[in-house]
């Protein structure tokens, strides 16, 4: 089994955290249009799973999309520019926060449509199987999307055809403000894999090492032709479902202060930093240096985005199924 590189894992988690902290600031300043959904609190599950993949593997994200391409090593400059709607963005300013895609790192795209990435991942897995490549496809989705028909159809077909697909449920316990326990009949999304003869694992999503190891096992199964795996990764978002333009309010009434504090105590970056310093894998000074380097990298991405041009209006109909008929 592959070994997690501690320094790389910390760097990826910090890239996700600091990128989203700056995105929140810029959104509240009115510089980022539309809504944004932040990965803050869920960095370990994104980093751990992304680092278990090869560069040519595929990932599909969801509306909480910034972290997924960052987890694959994407350049932060065009990612930040896309949030600004700038022409230098990964989708040339046409996609925005919820619709990032970066084929250079295997990120096939994200979507605000709940569960939309799952059937695309099945298609990517089928493509890899038919071409005889060694690639796998990993799709991220939330606990709410696991009640969507796309989840069941995708899991079933991937199992029937033994496709190299990994279904990773970012189980943060809430669909917007609705507790999963109120709308989901089972405690663990993972057990639903049994109905489709798909192996599953329940994973601590605040432990980057645990996520890396579980994803690595799923990748090895997929590459061996043994079919899909369902990962039920327990995690937590520290912000709201989406941001609301500078409005600050308590996470109550849908989350208790006790619950929030319990999860804050399990901050994935804090837990990992304490672990690597205690074991001697990284020194406190090295951790500080990595943090400073990532902070500077994100600052450069912000500068790049702010100075980039907006797309020309003439490009509005590009990348559609067809251009409009000239009038």
PDB file of C-alpha atoms in Angstrom:
ATOM      1  CA  UNK A   1       0.000   0.000   0.000  1.00  0.00           C
ATOM      2  CA  UNK A   2       1.138   3.556  -0.751  1.00  0.00           C
ATOM      3  CA  UNK A   3       2.417   5.688   2.118  1.00  0.00           C
ATOM      4  CA  UNK A   4       1.035   9.116   2.929  1.00  0.00           C
ATOM      5  CA  UNK A   5       3.605  11.910   2.695  1.00  0.00           C
ATOM      6  CA  UNK A   6       3.033  13.947   5.869  1.00  0.00           C
ATOM      7  CA  UNK A   7       4.371  17.215   4.506  1.00  0.00           C
ATOM      8  CA  UNK A   8       2.361  16.903   1.301  1.00  0.00           C
ATOM      9  CA  UNK A   9      -0.813  16.068   3.257  1.00  0.00           C
ATOM     10  CA  UNK A  10      -0.417  19.099   5.508  1.00  0.00           C
ATOM     11  CA  UNK A  11       0.308  21.364   2.552  1.00  0.00           C
ATOM     12  CA  UNK A  12      -2.804  20.211   0.685  1.00  0.00           C
ATOM     13  CA  UNK A  13      -5.052  20.668   3.719  1.00  0.00           C
ATOM     14  CA  UNK A  14      -3.638  24.141   4.322  1.00  0.00           C
ATOM     15  CA  UNK A  15      -4.102  25.064   0.660  1.00  0.00           C
ATOM     16  CA  UNK A  16      -7.790  24.140   0.946  1.00  0.00           C
ATOM     17  CA  UNK A  17      -8.299  25.895   4.309  1.00  0.00           C
ATOM     18  CA  UNK A  18      -6.488  29.144   3.488  1.00  0.00           C
ATOM     19  CA  UNK A  19      -7.953  29.322  -0.032  1.00  0.00           C
ATOM     20  CA  UNK A  20     -11.476  29.078   1.390  1.00  0.00           C
ATOM     21  CA  UNK A  21     -10.771  31.525   4.207  1.00  0.00           C
ATOM     22  CA  UNK A  22      -9.696  34.068   1.607  1.00  0.00           C
ATOM     23  CA  UNK A  23     -12.653  33.193  -0.616  1.00  0.00           C
ATOM     24  CA  UNK A  24     -14.969  33.929   2.319  1.00  0.00           C
ATOM     25  CA  UNK A  25     -13.300  37.291   2.941  1.00  0.00           C
ATOM     26  CA  UNK A  26     -13.493  38.263  -0.724  1.00  0.00           C
ATOM     27  CA  UNK A  27     -17.098  37.118  -1.000  1.00  0.00           C
ATOM     28  CA  UNK A  28     -18.077  39.256   1.977  1.00  0.00           C
ATOM     29  CA  UNK A  29     -16.303  42.192   0.337  1.00  0.00           C
ATOM     30  CA  UNK A  30     -18.491  41.737  -2.730  1.00  0.00           C
ATOM     31  CA  UNK A  31     -15.642  40.678  -5.019  1.00  0.00           C
ATOM     32  CA  UNK A  32     -16.929  37.151  -5.712  1.00  0.00           C
ATOM     33  CA  UNK A  33     -20.364  36.976  -7.381  1.00  0.00           C
ATOM     34  CA  UNK A  34     -23.011  34.369  -6.670  1.00  0.00           C
ATOM     35  CA  UNK A  35     -22.927  31.986  -3.721  1.00  0.00           C
ATOM     36  CA  UNK A  36     -20.032  29.964  -2.345  1.00  0.00           C
ATOM     37  CA  UNK A  37     -19.923  26.684  -0.400  1.00  0.00           C
ATOM     38  CA  UNK A  38     -16.799  26.228   1.711  1.00  0.00           C
ATOM     39  CA  UNK A  39     -14.800  23.087   2.516  1.00  0.00           C
ATOM     40  CA  UNK A  40     -13.592  24.422   5.889  1.00  0.00           C
ATOM     41  CA  UNK A  41     -13.656  21.517   8.356  1.00  0.00           C
ATOM     42  CA  UNK A  42     -13.630  18.831   5.645  1.00  0.00           C
ATOM     43  CA  UNK A  43     -10.024  19.238   4.473  1.00  0.00           C
ATOM     44  CA  UNK A  44      -8.824  15.820   5.638  1.00  0.00           C
ATOM     45  CA  UNK A  45     -11.296  13.800   3.618  1.00  0.00           C
ATOM     46  CA  UNK A  46     -10.588  15.798   0.463  1.00  0.00           C
ATOM     47  CA  UNK A  47      -6.806  15.723   0.848  1.00  0.00           C
ATOM     48  CA  UNK A  48      -6.605  12.110   1.969  1.00  0.00           C
ATOM     49  CA  UNK A  49      -8.670  10.820  -0.929  1.00  0.00           C
ATOM     50  CA  UNK A  50      -7.056  13.041  -3.556  1.00  0.00           C
ATOM     51  CA  UNK A  51      -3.549  12.014  -2.536  1.00  0.00           C
ATOM     52  CA  UNK A  52      -4.454   8.331  -2.950  1.00  0.00           C
ATOM     53  CA  UNK A  53      -5.043   8.816  -6.685  1.00  0.00           C
ATOM     54  CA  UNK A  54      -2.675   8.894  -9.636  1.00  0.00           C
ATOM     55  CA  UNK A  55      -2.378  12.099 -11.693  1.00  0.00           C
ATOM     56  CA  UNK A  56      -4.356  10.604 -14.592  1.00  0.00           C
ATOM     57  CA  UNK A  57      -7.261   9.345 -12.445  1.00  0.00           C
ATOM     58  CA  UNK A  58     -10.598  11.152 -12.536  1.00  0.00           C
ATOM     59  CA  UNK A  59     -12.573  13.013  -9.877  1.00  0.00           C
ATOM     60  CA  UNK A  60     -16.080  14.463  -9.892  1.00  0.00           C
ATOM     61  CA  UNK A  61     -17.117  16.989  -7.277  1.00  0.00           C
ATOM     62  CA  UNK A  62     -20.268  18.707  -6.081  1.00  0.00           C
ATOM     63  CA  UNK A  63     -21.470  22.172  -5.085  1.00  0.00           C
ATOM     64  CA  UNK A  64     -18.890  22.332  -2.244  1.00  0.00           C
ATOM     65  CA  UNK A  65     -16.290  22.340  -4.957  1.00  0.00           C
ATOM     66  CA  UNK A  66     -13.193  24.420  -4.189  1.00  0.00           C
ATOM     67  CA  UNK A  67     -11.389  21.700  -2.263  1.00  0.00           C
ATOM     68  CA  UNK A  68     -11.688  18.894  -4.796  1.00  0.00           C
ATOM     69  CA  UNK A  69      -9.380  20.240  -7.529  1.00  0.00           C
ATOM     70  CA  UNK A  70      -7.048  21.643  -4.852  1.00  0.00           C
ATOM     71  CA  UNK A  71      -6.872  18.122  -3.435  1.00  0.00           C
ATOM     72  CA  UNK A  72      -5.585  16.980  -6.822  1.00  0.00           C
ATOM     73  CA  UNK A  73      -2.867  19.637  -6.915  1.00  0.00           C
ATOM     74  CA  UNK A  74      -4.559  22.230  -9.131  1.00  0.00           C
ATOM     75  CA  UNK A  75      -2.959  25.643  -9.691  1.00  0.00           C
ATOM     76  CA  UNK A  76      -4.652  28.113  -7.337  1.00  0.00           C
ATOM     77  CA  UNK A  77      -4.414  31.106  -9.690  1.00  0.00           C
ATOM     78  CA  UNK A  78      -7.001  30.004 -12.278  1.00  0.00           C
ATOM     79  CA  UNK A  79      -9.174  28.495  -9.532  1.00  0.00           C
ATOM     80  CA  UNK A  80      -9.414  31.809  -7.702  1.00  0.00           C
ATOM     81  CA  UNK A  81      -9.898  33.653 -10.987  1.00  0.00           C
ATOM     82  CA  UNK A  82     -12.859  31.414 -11.778  1.00  0.00           C
ATOM     83  CA  UNK A  83     -14.510  32.390  -8.491  1.00  0.00           C
ATOM     84  CA  UNK A  84     -14.171  36.008  -9.622  1.00  0.00           C
ATOM     85  CA  UNK A  85     -15.700  35.157 -13.006  1.00  0.00           C
ATOM     86  CA  UNK A  86     -12.509  36.197 -14.793  1.00  0.00           C
ATOM     87  CA  UNK A  87     -11.364  35.155 -18.274  1.00  0.00           C
ATOM     88  CA  UNK A  88      -8.222  33.538 -16.798  1.00  0.00           C
ATOM     89  CA  UNK A  89     -10.306  31.119 -14.717  1.00  0.00           C
ATOM     90  CA  UNK A  90     -10.251  27.353 -15.213  1.00  0.00           C
ATOM     91  CA  UNK A  91     -13.561  27.647 -17.080  1.00  0.00           C
ATOM     92  CA  UNK A  92     -12.739  31.084 -18.524  1.00  0.00           C
ATOM     93  CA  UNK A  93     -15.094  32.733 -16.055  1.00  0.00           C
ATOM     94  CA  UNK A  94     -18.163  30.865 -17.313  1.00  0.00           C
ATOM     95  CA  UNK A  95     -18.516  28.422 -14.432  1.00  0.00           C
ATOM     96  CA  UNK A  96     -17.963  30.182 -11.132  1.00  0.00           C
ATOM     97  CA  UNK A  97     -17.661  28.673  -7.677  1.00  0.00           C
ATOM     98  CA  UNK A  98     -19.934  25.647  -8.110  1.00  0.00           C
ATOM     99  CA  UNK A  99     -18.738  24.627 -11.557  1.00  0.00           C
ATOM    100  CA  UNK A 100     -14.966  24.246 -11.405  1.00  0.00           C
ATOM    101  CA  UNK A 101     -13.204  21.836 -13.738  1.00  0.00           C
ATOM    102  CA  UNK A 102      -9.502  21.309 -14.352  1.00  0.00           C
ATOM    103  CA  UNK A 103      -8.744  18.467 -16.734  1.00  0.00           C
ATOM    104  CA  UNK A 104      -5.000  18.947 -16.158  1.00  0.00           C
ATOM    105  CA  UNK A 105      -5.382  17.299 -12.742  1.00  0.00           C
ATOM    106  CA  UNK A 106      -8.189  14.896 -13.667  1.00  0.00           C
ATOM    107  CA  UNK A 107     -10.975  17.102 -12.267  1.00  0.00           C
ATOM    108  CA  UNK A 108     -13.845  16.505 -14.691  1.00  0.00           C
ATOM    109  CA  UNK A 109     -16.042  19.082 -13.036  1.00  0.00           C
ATOM    110  CA  UNK A 110     -18.414  19.969 -10.221  1.00  0.00           C
ATOM    111  CA  UNK A 111     -22.094  20.786 -10.309  1.00  0.00           C
ATOM    112  CA  UNK A 112     -24.782  22.382  -8.191  1.00  0.00           C
ATOM    113  CA  UNK A 113     -27.129  19.579  -9.286  1.00  0.00           C
ATOM    114  CA  UNK A 114     -27.327  17.163  -6.344  1.00  0.00           C
ATOM    115  CA  UNK A 115     -25.737  13.813  -7.182  1.00  0.00           C
ATOM    116  CA  UNK A 116     -24.869  14.817 -10.740  1.00  0.00           C
ATOM    117  CA  UNK A 117     -21.256  13.661 -10.526  1.00  0.00           C
ATOM    118  CA  UNK A 118     -22.064  10.024  -9.823  1.00  0.00           C
ATOM    119  CA  UNK A 119     -23.320   8.911 -13.268  1.00  0.00           C
ATOM    120  CA  UNK A 120     -20.493  10.879 -14.916  1.00  0.00           C
ATOM    121  CA  UNK A 121     -18.002   8.986 -12.758  1.00  0.00           C
ATOM    122  CA  UNK A 122     -19.622   5.736 -13.863  1.00  0.00           C
ATOM    123  CA  UNK A 123     -19.148   6.850 -17.456  1.00  0.00           C
ATOM    124  CA  UNK A 124     -15.513   7.738 -16.797  1.00  0.00           C
ATOM    125  CA  UNK A 125     -14.998   4.332 -15.168  1.00  0.00           C
ATOM    126  CA  UNK A 126     -16.597   2.591 -18.145  1.00  0.00           C
ATOM    127  CA  UNK A 127     -14.319   4.541 -20.482  1.00  0.00           C
ATOM    128  CA  UNK A 128     -11.257   3.422 -18.519  1.00  0.00           C
ATOM    129  CA  UNK A 129     -12.449  -0.177 -18.556  1.00  0.00           C
ATOM    130  CA  UNK A 130     -13.148  -0.197 -22.313  1.00  0.00           C
ATOM    131  CA  UNK A 131      -9.806   1.434 -23.101  1.00  0.00           C
ATOM    132  CA  UNK A 132      -7.989  -1.022 -20.852  1.00  0.00           C
ATOM    133  CA  UNK A 133      -6.323   1.796 -18.934  1.00  0.00           C
ATOM    134  CA  UNK A 134      -5.354   1.634 -15.266  1.00  0.00           C
ATOM    135  CA  UNK A 135      -7.442   4.679 -14.354  1.00  0.00           C
ATOM    136  CA  UNK A 136     -10.106   4.959 -11.664  1.00  0.00           C
ATOM    137  CA  UNK A 137     -12.848   7.533 -11.131  1.00  0.00           C
ATOM    138  CA  UNK A 138     -13.725   8.932  -7.704  1.00  0.00           C
ATOM    139  CA  UNK A 139     -16.947  10.850  -7.146  1.00  0.00           C
ATOM    140  CA  UNK A 140     -17.713  13.031  -4.124  1.00  0.00           C
ATOM    141  CA  UNK A 141     -21.285  13.502  -2.889  1.00  0.00           C
ATOM    142  CA  UNK A 142     -23.044  14.423   0.332  1.00  0.00           C
ATOM    143  CA  UNK A 143     -25.284  12.418   2.639  1.00  0.00           C
ATOM    144  CA  UNK A 144     -28.295  14.187   1.125  1.00  0.00           C
ATOM    145  CA  UNK A 145     -27.347  13.021  -2.367  1.00  0.00           C
ATOM    146  CA  UNK A 146     -27.325   9.427  -1.090  1.00  0.00           C
ATOM    147  CA  UNK A 147     -31.143   9.662  -1.022  1.00  0.00           C
ATOM    148  CA  UNK A 148     -31.146  10.623  -4.696  1.00  0.00           C
ATOM    149  CA  UNK A 149     -32.016   8.102  -7.395  1.00  0.00           C
ATOM    150  CA  UNK A 150     -28.719   8.836  -9.140  1.00  0.00           C
ATOM    151  CA  UNK A 151     -26.884   7.288  -6.176  1.00  0.00           C
ATOM    152  CA  UNK A 152     -28.733   3.969  -6.467  1.00  0.00           C
ATOM    153  CA  UNK A 153     -28.622   3.801 -10.260  1.00  0.00           C
ATOM    154  CA  UNK A 154     -24.918   4.620 -10.370  1.00  0.00           C
ATOM    155  CA  UNK A 155     -23.950   2.201  -7.616  1.00  0.00           C
ATOM    156  CA  UNK A 156     -25.964  -0.586  -9.223  1.00  0.00           C
ATOM    157  CA  UNK A 157     -24.535  -0.169 -12.721  1.00  0.00           C
ATOM    158  CA  UNK A 158     -20.957   0.217 -11.460  1.00  0.00           C
ATOM    159  CA  UNK A 159     -21.386  -3.040  -9.554  1.00  0.00           C
ATOM    160  CA  UNK A 160     -22.991  -4.932 -12.456  1.00  0.00           C
ATOM    161  CA  UNK A 161     -20.140  -3.989 -14.785  1.00  0.00           C
ATOM    162  CA  UNK A 162     -17.413  -4.052 -12.083  1.00  0.00           C
ATOM    163  CA  UNK A 163     -16.304  -0.567 -12.975  1.00  0.00           C
ATOM    164  CA  UNK A 164     -13.275   1.147 -11.367  1.00  0.00           C
ATOM    165  CA  UNK A 165     -15.348   3.738  -9.493  1.00  0.00           C
ATOM    166  CA  UNK A 166     -15.050   4.956  -5.905  1.00  0.00           C
ATOM    167  CA  UNK A 167     -18.146   6.513  -4.352  1.00  0.00           C
ATOM    168  CA  UNK A 168     -17.072   8.820  -1.510  1.00  0.00           C
ATOM    169  CA  UNK A 169     -19.896  10.139   0.650  1.00  0.00           C
ATOM    170  CA  UNK A 170     -18.837  13.359   2.376  1.00  0.00           C
ATOM    171  CA  UNK A 171     -21.152  12.598   5.270  1.00  0.00           C
ATOM    172  CA  UNK A 172     -21.248  15.855   7.239  1.00  0.00           C
ATOM    173  CA  UNK A 173     -24.577  15.005   8.845  1.00  0.00           C
ATOM    174  CA  UNK A 174     -26.700  17.710   7.220  1.00  0.00           C
ATOM    175  CA  UNK A 175     -28.465  18.384   3.960  1.00  0.00           C
ATOM    176  CA  UNK A 176     -28.464  22.214   4.083  1.00  0.00           C
ATOM    177  CA  UNK A 177     -30.100  22.518   7.560  1.00  0.00           C
ATOM    178  CA  UNK A 178     -31.839  19.141   7.765  1.00  0.00           C
ATOM    179  CA  UNK A 179     -30.178  16.503   9.983  1.00  0.00           C
ATOM    180  CA  UNK A 180     -29.498  13.308   8.063  1.00  0.00           C
ATOM    181  CA  UNK A 181     -31.142  11.280  10.843  1.00  0.00           C
ATOM    182  CA  UNK A 182     -34.496  12.908  10.060  1.00  0.00           C
ATOM    183  CA  UNK A 183     -34.550  11.949   6.385  1.00  0.00           C
ATOM    184  CA  UNK A 184     -32.332   8.856   6.095  1.00  0.00           C
ATOM    185  CA  UNK A 185     -33.529   5.464   7.305  1.00  0.00           C
ATOM    186  CA  UNK A 186     -30.063   4.068   8.078  1.00  0.00           C
ATOM    187  CA  UNK A 187     -27.406   5.478  10.389  1.00  0.00           C
ATOM    188  CA  UNK A 188     -24.561   4.725   7.989  1.00  0.00           C
ATOM    189  CA  UNK A 189     -24.796   5.467   4.265  1.00  0.00           C
ATOM    190  CA  UNK A 190     -22.167   2.774   3.749  1.00  0.00           C
ATOM    191  CA  UNK A 191     -24.509  -0.125   4.519  1.00  0.00           C
ATOM    192  CA  UNK A 192     -26.459   0.689   1.374  1.00  0.00           C
ATOM    193  CA  UNK A 193     -23.584  -0.809  -0.579  1.00  0.00           C
ATOM    194  CA  UNK A 194     -24.696  -4.265   0.559  1.00  0.00           C
ATOM    195  CA  UNK A 195     -27.835  -4.050  -1.594  1.00  0.00           C
ATOM    196  CA  UNK A 196     -25.661  -3.671  -4.692  1.00  0.00           C
ATOM    197  CA  UNK A 197     -22.884  -6.077  -3.684  1.00  0.00           C
ATOM    198  CA  UNK A 198     -20.492  -3.155  -3.250  1.00  0.00           C
ATOM    199  CA  UNK A 199     -17.943  -3.312  -0.398  1.00  0.00           C
ATOM    200  CA  UNK A 200     -18.033  -0.342   1.948  1.00  0.00           C
ATOM    201  CA  UNK A 201     -15.974   1.261   4.697  1.00  0.00           C
ATOM    202  CA  UNK A 202     -16.944   3.697   7.456  1.00  0.00           C
ATOM    203  CA  UNK A 203     -14.104   6.218   7.739  1.00  0.00           C
ATOM    204  CA  UNK A 204     -13.146   8.980  10.174  1.00  0.00           C
ATOM    205  CA  UNK A 205     -13.166  11.963   7.857  1.00  0.00           C
ATOM    206  CA  UNK A 206     -11.189  14.162  10.259  1.00  0.00           C
ATOM    207  CA  UNK A 207      -8.196  11.805  10.036  1.00  0.00           C
ATOM    208  CA  UNK A 208      -6.316  12.365   6.768  1.00  0.00           C
ATOM    209  CA  UNK A 209      -4.308   9.168   7.262  1.00  0.00           C
ATOM    210  CA  UNK A 210      -7.450   7.063   7.711  1.00  0.00           C
ATOM    211  CA  UNK A 211      -9.051   8.533   4.588  1.00  0.00           C
ATOM    212  CA  UNK A 212      -5.876   8.026   2.570  1.00  0.00           C
ATOM    213  CA  UNK A 213      -5.634   4.381   3.600  1.00  0.00           C
ATOM    214  CA  UNK A 214      -9.310   3.614   2.947  1.00  0.00           C
ATOM    215  CA  UNK A 215      -9.171   5.309  -0.451  1.00  0.00           C
ATOM    216  CA  UNK A 216      -5.952   3.478  -1.309  1.00  0.00           C
ATOM    217  CA  UNK A 217      -7.655   0.137  -0.581  1.00  0.00           C
ATOM    218  CA  UNK A 218     -10.564   1.149  -2.817  1.00  0.00           C
ATOM    219  CA  UNK A 219      -8.158   2.222  -5.578  1.00  0.00           C
ATOM    220  CA  UNK A 220      -6.308  -1.098  -5.393  1.00  0.00           C
ATOM    221  CA  UNK A 221      -9.600  -3.010  -5.716  1.00  0.00           C
ATOM    222  CA  UNK A 222     -10.627  -0.891  -8.681  1.00  0.00           C
ATOM    223  CA  UNK A 223      -7.310  -1.310 -10.505  1.00  0.00           C
ATOM    224  CA  UNK A 224      -7.460  -5.063  -9.915  1.00  0.00           C
ATOM    225  CA  UNK A 225     -10.792  -5.246 -11.746  1.00  0.00           C
ATOM    226  CA  UNK A 226     -12.782  -5.972  -8.581  1.00  0.00           C
ATOM    227  CA  UNK A 227     -15.245  -3.135  -9.098  1.00  0.00           C
ATOM    228  CA  UNK A 228     -16.498  -0.186  -7.065  1.00  0.00           C
ATOM    229  CA  UNK A 229     -16.206   0.684  -3.368  1.00  0.00           C
ATOM    230  CA  UNK A 230     -18.459   2.901  -1.248  1.00  0.00           C
ATOM    231  CA  UNK A 231     -16.685   5.053   1.363  1.00  0.00           C
ATOM    232  CA  UNK A 232     -18.875   6.586   4.081  1.00  0.00           C
ATOM    233  CA  UNK A 233     -16.622   9.347   5.363  1.00  0.00           C
ATOM    234  CA  UNK A 234     -17.815  11.044   8.562  1.00  0.00           C
ATOM    235  CA  UNK A 235     -16.883  14.712   8.553  1.00  0.00           C
ATOM    236  CA  UNK A 236     -18.269  18.145   9.443  1.00  0.00           C
ATOM    237  CA  UNK A 237     -18.482  21.584   7.868  1.00  0.00           C
ATOM    238  CA  UNK A 238     -17.538  24.475  10.120  1.00  0.00           C
ATOM    239  CA  UNK A 239     -19.399  27.060   8.075  1.00  0.00           C
ATOM    240  CA  UNK A 240     -22.967  27.307   6.855  1.00  0.00           C
ATOM    241  CA  UNK A 241     -24.283  25.240   3.960  1.00  0.00           C
ATOM    242  CA  UNK A 242     -23.595  28.333   1.844  1.00  0.00           C
ATOM    243  CA  UNK A 243     -22.470  31.861   2.589  1.00  0.00           C
ATOM    244  CA  UNK A 244     -24.922  34.723   2.758  1.00  0.00           C
ATOM    245  CA  UNK A 245     -23.082  37.888   1.803  1.00  0.00           C
ATOM    246  CA  UNK A 246     -21.572  39.091   5.063  1.00  0.00           C
ATOM    247  CA  UNK A 247     -24.464  37.984   7.275  1.00  0.00           C
ATOM    248  CA  UNK A 248     -23.067  36.419  10.442  1.00  0.00           C
ATOM    249  CA  UNK A 249     -25.287  34.361  12.702  1.00  0.00           C
ATOM    250  CA  UNK A 250     -25.143  31.308  14.921  1.00  0.00           C
ATOM    251  CA  UNK A 251     -25.338  27.831  13.442  1.00  0.00           C
ATOM    252  CA  UNK A 252     -28.340  27.338  15.728  1.00  0.00           C
ATOM    253  CA  UNK A 253     -31.159  26.381  15.622  1.00  0.00           C
ATOM    254  CA  UNK A 254     -30.283  23.398  13.456  1.00  0.00           C
ATOM    255  CA  UNK A 255     -26.990  22.647  15.265  1.00  0.00           C
ATOM    256  CA  UNK A 256     -26.367  22.830  18.977  1.00  0.00           C
ATOM    257  CA  UNK A 257     -23.375  24.679  20.387  1.00  0.00           C
ATOM    258  CA  UNK A 258     -22.275  21.442  22.075  1.00  0.00           C
ATOM    259  CA  UNK A 259     -22.237  19.594  18.754  1.00  0.00           C
ATOM    260  CA  UNK A 260     -20.324  22.336  16.978  1.00  0.00           C
ATOM    261  CA  UNK A 261     -17.725  22.608  19.750  1.00  0.00           C
ATOM    262  CA  UNK A 262     -17.217  18.836  19.786  1.00  0.00           C
ATOM    263  CA  UNK A 263     -16.417  18.852  16.081  1.00  0.00           C
ATOM    264  CA  UNK A 264     -14.273  21.989  16.314  1.00  0.00           C
ATOM    265  CA  UNK A 265     -12.158  20.107  18.819  1.00  0.00           C
ATOM    266  CA  UNK A 266     -11.511  17.602  16.036  1.00  0.00           C
ATOM    267  CA  UNK A 267     -10.267  20.146  13.518  1.00  0.00           C
ATOM    268  CA  UNK A 268      -8.459  17.940  10.956  1.00  0.00           C
ATOM    269  CA  UNK A 269      -5.540  20.321  10.473  1.00  0.00           C
ATOM    270  CA  UNK A 270      -5.059  20.798  14.224  1.00  0.00           C
ATOM    271  CA  UNK A 271      -5.192  17.034  14.836  1.00  0.00           C
ATOM    272  CA  UNK A 272      -2.702  16.259  12.079  1.00  0.00           C
ATOM    273  CA  UNK A 273      -0.319  19.061  13.024  1.00  0.00           C
ATOM    274  CA  UNK A 274      -0.224  17.897  16.642  1.00  0.00           C
ATOM    275  CA  UNK A 275       0.379  14.323  15.481  1.00  0.00           C
ATOM    276  CA  UNK A 276       3.290  15.048  13.119  1.00  0.00           C
ATOM    277  CA  UNK A 277       5.005  17.318  15.639  1.00  0.00           C
ATOM    278  CA  UNK A 278       4.568  14.769  18.446  1.00  0.00           C
ATOM    279  CA  UNK A 279       5.943  11.903  16.330  1.00  0.00           C
ATOM    280  CA  UNK A 280       8.788  14.035  15.002  1.00  0.00           C
ATOM    281  CA  UNK A 281       7.658  13.624  11.392  1.00  0.00           C
ATOM    282  CA  UNK A 282       7.681  17.425  11.065  1.00  0.00           C
ATOM    283  CA  UNK A 283       9.070  20.106  13.333  1.00  0.00           C
ATOM    284  CA  UNK A 284       6.972  23.021  14.564  1.00  0.00           C
ATOM    285  CA  UNK A 285       9.268  25.308  12.591  1.00  0.00           C
ATOM    286  CA  UNK A 286       8.657  23.319   9.413  1.00  0.00           C
ATOM    287  CA  UNK A 287       4.897  23.488   9.969  1.00  0.00           C
ATOM    288  CA  UNK A 288       5.179  27.274  10.305  1.00  0.00           C
ATOM    289  CA  UNK A 289       7.211  27.475   7.109  1.00  0.00           C
ATOM    290  CA  UNK A 290       4.694  25.419   5.144  1.00  0.00           C
ATOM    291  CA  UNK A 291       1.878  27.613   6.470  1.00  0.00           C
ATOM    292  CA  UNK A 292       3.730  30.757   5.401  1.00  0.00           C
ATOM    293  CA  UNK A 293       4.417  29.328   1.937  1.00  0.00           C
ATOM    294  CA  UNK A 294       0.785  28.379   1.391  1.00  0.00           C
ATOM    295  CA  UNK A 295      -0.409  31.760   2.692  1.00  0.00           C
ATOM    296  CA  UNK A 296       1.837  33.474   0.136  1.00  0.00           C
ATOM    297  CA  UNK A 297       0.619  31.149  -2.625  1.00  0.00           C
ATOM    298  CA  UNK A 298      -3.025  31.989  -1.888  1.00  0.00           C
ATOM    299  CA  UNK A 299      -2.208  35.715  -1.696  1.00  0.00           C
ATOM    300  CA  UNK A 300      -0.680  35.475  -5.166  1.00  0.00           C
ATOM    301  CA  UNK A 301      -3.828  33.710  -6.429  1.00  0.00           C
ATOM    302  CA  UNK A 302      -5.940  36.568  -5.090  1.00  0.00           C
ATOM    303  CA  UNK A 303      -3.670  39.135  -6.750  1.00  0.00           C
ATOM    304  CA  UNK A 304      -3.848  37.203 -10.030  1.00  0.00           C
ATOM    305  CA  UNK A 305      -7.649  37.017  -9.887  1.00  0.00           C
ATOM    306  CA  UNK A 306      -8.113  40.674  -9.036  1.00  0.00           C
ATOM    307  CA  UNK A 307      -5.852  41.811 -11.883  1.00  0.00           C
ATOM    308  CA  UNK A 308      -7.284  39.444 -14.504  1.00  0.00           C
ATOM    309  CA  UNK A 309      -9.740  40.713 -17.129  1.00  0.00           C
ATOM    310  CA  UNK A 310     -13.417  39.837 -17.294  1.00  0.00           C
ATOM    311  CA  UNK A 311     -14.418  37.652 -20.249  1.00  0.00           C
ATOM    312  CA  UNK A 312     -15.522  39.483 -23.367  1.00  0.00           C
ATOM    313  CA  UNK A 313     -19.273  39.478 -23.905  1.00  0.00           C
ATOM    314  CA  UNK A 314     -18.685  37.839 -27.292  1.00  0.00           C
ATOM    315  CA  UNK A 315     -17.648  34.637 -25.483  1.00  0.00           C
ATOM    316  CA  UNK A 316     -21.008  34.238 -23.723  1.00  0.00           C
ATOM    317  CA  UNK A 317     -22.239  31.546 -26.121  1.00  0.00           C
ATOM    318  CA  UNK A 318     -19.002  29.610 -26.415  1.00  0.00           C
ATOM    319  CA  UNK A 319     -18.773  26.037 -25.071  1.00  0.00           C
ATOM    320  CA  UNK A 320     -22.520  25.507 -25.480  1.00  0.00           C
ATOM    321  CA  UNK A 321     -24.119  22.781 -27.591  1.00  0.00           C
ATOM    322  CA  UNK A 322     -24.628  25.331 -30.384  1.00  0.00           C
ATOM    323  CA  UNK A 323     -24.092  29.021 -30.965  1.00  0.00           C
ATOM    324  CA  UNK A 324     -27.227  31.107 -31.489  1.00  0.00           C
ATOM    325  CA  UNK A 325     -28.318  31.837 -35.044  1.00  0.00           C
ATOM    326  CA  UNK A 326     -27.158  35.356 -35.967  1.00  0.00           C
ATOM    327  CA  UNK A 327     -29.982  37.867 -36.172  1.00  0.00           C
TER     328      UNK A 327
END
